XYZ file of C-alpha atoms in Angstrom:
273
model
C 103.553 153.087 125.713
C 101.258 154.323 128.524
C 99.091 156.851 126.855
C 95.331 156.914 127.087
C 94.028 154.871 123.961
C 90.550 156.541 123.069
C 87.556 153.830 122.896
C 85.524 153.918 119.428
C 82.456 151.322 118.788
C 79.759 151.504 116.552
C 77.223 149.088 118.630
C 74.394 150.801 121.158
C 71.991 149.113 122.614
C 68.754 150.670 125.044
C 67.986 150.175 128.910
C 65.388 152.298 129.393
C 65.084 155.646 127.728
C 68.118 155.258 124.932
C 69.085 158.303 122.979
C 68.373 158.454 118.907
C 71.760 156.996 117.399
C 72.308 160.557 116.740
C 71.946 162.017 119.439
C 75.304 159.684 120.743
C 77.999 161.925 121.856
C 81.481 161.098 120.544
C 82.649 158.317 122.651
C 86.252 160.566 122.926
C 84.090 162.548 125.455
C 82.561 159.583 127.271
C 85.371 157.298 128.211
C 89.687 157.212 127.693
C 91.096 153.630 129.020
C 95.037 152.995 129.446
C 97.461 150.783 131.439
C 99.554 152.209 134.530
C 102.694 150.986 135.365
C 103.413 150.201 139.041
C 105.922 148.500 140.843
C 107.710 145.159 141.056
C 107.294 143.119 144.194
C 109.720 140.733 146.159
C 108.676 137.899 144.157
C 108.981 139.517 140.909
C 105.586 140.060 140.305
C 104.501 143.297 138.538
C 101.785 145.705 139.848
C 100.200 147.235 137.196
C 96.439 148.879 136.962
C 93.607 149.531 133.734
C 92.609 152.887 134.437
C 89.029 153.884 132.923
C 88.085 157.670 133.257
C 84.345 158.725 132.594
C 82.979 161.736 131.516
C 79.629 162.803 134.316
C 77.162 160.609 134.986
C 78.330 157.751 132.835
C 79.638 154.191 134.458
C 81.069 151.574 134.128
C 80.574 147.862 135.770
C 82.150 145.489 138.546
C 82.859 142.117 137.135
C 79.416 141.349 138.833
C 77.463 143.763 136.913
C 74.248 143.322 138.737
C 70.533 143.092 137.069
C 71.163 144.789 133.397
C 75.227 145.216 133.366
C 77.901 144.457 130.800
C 80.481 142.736 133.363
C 83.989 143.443 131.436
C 85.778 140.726 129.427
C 89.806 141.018 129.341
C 91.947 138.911 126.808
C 95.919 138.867 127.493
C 96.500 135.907 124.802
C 98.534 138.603 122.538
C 100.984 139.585 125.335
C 104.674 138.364 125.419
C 106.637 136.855 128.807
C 103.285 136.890 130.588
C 102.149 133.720 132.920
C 99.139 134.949 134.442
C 97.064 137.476 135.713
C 95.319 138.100 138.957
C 92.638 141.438 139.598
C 91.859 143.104 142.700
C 88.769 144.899 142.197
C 87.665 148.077 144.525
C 84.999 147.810 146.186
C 81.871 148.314 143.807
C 79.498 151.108 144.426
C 75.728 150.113 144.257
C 73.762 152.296 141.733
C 70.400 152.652 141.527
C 68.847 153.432 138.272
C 65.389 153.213 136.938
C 64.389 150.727 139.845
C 67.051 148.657 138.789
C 70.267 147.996 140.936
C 73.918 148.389 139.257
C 77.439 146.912 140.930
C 79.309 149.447 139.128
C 81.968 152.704 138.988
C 81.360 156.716 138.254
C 84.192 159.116 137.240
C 86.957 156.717 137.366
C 87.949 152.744 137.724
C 91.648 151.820 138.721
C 91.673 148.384 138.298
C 94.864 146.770 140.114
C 96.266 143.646 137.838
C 99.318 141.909 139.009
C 101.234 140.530 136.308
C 103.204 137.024 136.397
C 106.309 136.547 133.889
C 107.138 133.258 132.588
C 110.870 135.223 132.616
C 110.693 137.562 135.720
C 114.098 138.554 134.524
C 112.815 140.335 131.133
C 110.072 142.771 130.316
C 106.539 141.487 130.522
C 105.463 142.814 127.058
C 101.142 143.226 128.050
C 98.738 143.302 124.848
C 95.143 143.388 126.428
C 91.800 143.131 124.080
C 89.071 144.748 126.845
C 85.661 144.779 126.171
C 83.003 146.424 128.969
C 80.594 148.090 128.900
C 79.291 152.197 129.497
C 75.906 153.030 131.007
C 73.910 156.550 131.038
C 70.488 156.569 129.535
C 71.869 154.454 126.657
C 74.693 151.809 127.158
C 77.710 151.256 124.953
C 79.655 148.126 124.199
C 83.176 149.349 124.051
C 86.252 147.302 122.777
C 89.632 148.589 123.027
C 93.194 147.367 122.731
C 95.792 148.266 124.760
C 99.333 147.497 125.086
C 102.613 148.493 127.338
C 105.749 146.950 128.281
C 106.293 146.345 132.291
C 109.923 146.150 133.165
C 111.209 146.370 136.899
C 110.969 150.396 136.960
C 108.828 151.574 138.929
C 105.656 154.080 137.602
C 104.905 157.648 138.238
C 101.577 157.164 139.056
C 101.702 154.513 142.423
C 99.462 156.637 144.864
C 96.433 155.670 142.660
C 96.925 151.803 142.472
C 97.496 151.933 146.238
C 94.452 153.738 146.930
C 92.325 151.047 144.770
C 94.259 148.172 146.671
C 93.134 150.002 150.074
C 89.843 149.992 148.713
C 89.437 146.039 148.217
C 86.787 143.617 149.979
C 88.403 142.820 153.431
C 89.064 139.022 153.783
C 86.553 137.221 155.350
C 88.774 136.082 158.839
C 89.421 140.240 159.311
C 85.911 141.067 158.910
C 85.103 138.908 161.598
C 83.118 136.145 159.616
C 83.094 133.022 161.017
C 80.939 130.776 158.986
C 79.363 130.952 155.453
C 77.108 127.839 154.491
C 74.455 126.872 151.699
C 71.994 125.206 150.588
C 70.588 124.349 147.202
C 67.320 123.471 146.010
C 66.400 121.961 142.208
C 63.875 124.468 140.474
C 62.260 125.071 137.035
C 65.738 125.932 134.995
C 68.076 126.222 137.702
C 68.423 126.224 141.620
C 67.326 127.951 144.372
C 70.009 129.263 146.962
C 69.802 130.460 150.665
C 72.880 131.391 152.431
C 73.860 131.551 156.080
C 76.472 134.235 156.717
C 77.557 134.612 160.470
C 79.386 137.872 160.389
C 78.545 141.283 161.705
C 77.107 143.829 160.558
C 78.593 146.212 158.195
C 77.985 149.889 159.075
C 76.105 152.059 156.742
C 72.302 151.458 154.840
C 72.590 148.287 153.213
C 74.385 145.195 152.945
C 74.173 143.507 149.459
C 75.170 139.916 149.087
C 76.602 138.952 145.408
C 77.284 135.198 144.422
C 79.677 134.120 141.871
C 79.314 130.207 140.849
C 82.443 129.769 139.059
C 80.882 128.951 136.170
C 79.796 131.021 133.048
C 76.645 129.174 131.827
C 74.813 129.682 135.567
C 73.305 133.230 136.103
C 72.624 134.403 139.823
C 69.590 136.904 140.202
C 70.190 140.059 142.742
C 70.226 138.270 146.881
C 67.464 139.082 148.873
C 68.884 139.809 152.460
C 67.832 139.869 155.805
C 69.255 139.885 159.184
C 68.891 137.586 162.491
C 71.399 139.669 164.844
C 74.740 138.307 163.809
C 73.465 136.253 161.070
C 73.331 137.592 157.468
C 70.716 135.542 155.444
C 70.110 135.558 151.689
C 67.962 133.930 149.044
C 68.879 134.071 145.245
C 68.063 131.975 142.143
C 70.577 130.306 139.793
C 69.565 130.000 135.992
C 70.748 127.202 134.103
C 71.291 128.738 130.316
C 72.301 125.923 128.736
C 69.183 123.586 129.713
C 71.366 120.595 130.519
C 71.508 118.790 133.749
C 74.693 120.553 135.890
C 76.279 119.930 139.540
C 77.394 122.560 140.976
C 81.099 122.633 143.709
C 79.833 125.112 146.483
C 83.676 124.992 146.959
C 84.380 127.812 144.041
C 81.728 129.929 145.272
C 82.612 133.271 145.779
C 80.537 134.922 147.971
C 81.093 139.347 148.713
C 79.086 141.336 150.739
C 78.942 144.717 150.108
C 78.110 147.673 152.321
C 78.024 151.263 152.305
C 81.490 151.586 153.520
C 83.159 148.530 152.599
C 83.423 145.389 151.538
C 83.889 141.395 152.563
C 85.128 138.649 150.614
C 84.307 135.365 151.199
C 85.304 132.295 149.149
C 83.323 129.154 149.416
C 80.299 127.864 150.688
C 79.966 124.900 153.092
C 76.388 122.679 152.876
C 73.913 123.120 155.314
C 70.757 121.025 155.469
């Protein structure tokens, strides 16, 4: 049940500098994706992970993909005994390529899923359609199915789930954020954003700030950032695709900031005038 199911897709599409179509290596040497089994917790709840293994210099993206990326797309409507799903993403690393910035994963993603039976007394039978997509000089929609059964045993392969689970944003409170608060103005096919984020400062280079709406028809563009001492400030724009009038609840925003070193989450986004 949990061996590596080898990705094949016949769809390639350019960035910057794509490859001839046959020039392609075999996708068998670019990418393997399969399903870890993990652990059952006190409430019944399995821990389970997607693993996605890259050959060099290929990635794969953070369900924020950034400027060009293929965020992934998971379907679980085939799978047996299963209520829900929740994903705790690793922290993203922040790829530059071509000018362009990437919210993405080299070598290897473990992707921590924990799984919610409708029985928690029976097996959990997972079916999972996955689409995401590959990046070098060319990138690669890949679809794959994938399907295990996730009883109450416990999996070989723990130490790697629990290193992506130490790897997580921190919550905001431990991070030592004490405010996050927006404001939105109406322009041409969208809205303008600027955030307020009192929170220190990350160590490291950088810190990137990422919005997620809540909604699928709004795109964000990549935060411009600044500091003010212990105030974090960003500006982004919000792009309406569908062209019709929208209001958007600053209460499902879902704010991460992302440094060289780690990570904060931050859910929601209080008004400011």
């Amino acid at each position: 049940m949990f061996r590596a199911l080898i990705v094949s897709t016949s769809l390639i599409f350019s960035t910057h500098c794509a490859f001839a179509q046959t020039d392609m290596p075999d996708l068998s040497d670019i990418v393997t994706i399969d399903l870890i089994k993990g652990w059952t917790l006190p409430d019944q709840t399995r821990m389970a992970a997607i693993r996605v293994t890259l050959a060099e210099g290929w990635k794969t993206y953070w369900r924020v993909a950034g400027e060009t990326g293929l965020p992934p797309v998971f379907d679980w409507q085939a799978s047996t005994n299963l209520d829900h799903v929740d994903y705790k993403w690793p922290r993203p690393e922040i790829i530059v390529q071509d000018g362009l910035q990437i919210l993405g994963y080299s070598h290897q993603l473990i992707l921590p899923v924990l799984l919610t039976a409708v029985d928690p007394d029976a097996a959990i039978g997972a079916s999972l359609a996955l689409d995401l997509g590959v990046c070098r000089e060319v990138c690669v929609p890949v679809h794959v199915d994938l399907a295990a059964s996730f009883d109450r045993a416990q999996g070989p392969e723990r130490l790697l789930i629990d290193m992506a689970l130490a790897d997580q944003p921190k919550p905001a409170a431990a991070a030592g954020m004490t405010r996050a608060q927006c404001r939105l103005a109406d322009m041409d096919g969208g809205f303008h954003l600027s955030a307020r984020i009192d929170m220190p400062a990350l160590a490291g280079k950088y810190e990137l700030v990422t919005l997620e709406t809540g909604r699928a028809d709004i795109w964000a563009s990549a935060a411009r950032t600044r500091r003010q001492g212990n105030m974090l400030l960003a500006e982004l724009d919000l792009m309406n695709y569908t062209g019709q009038p929208v209001t958007l609840d600053q209460t499902a925003f879902r704010l991460t900031v992302i440094g060289q070193n780690n990570a904060v989450d931050i859910p929601g986004c209080s008004t400011f005038e």
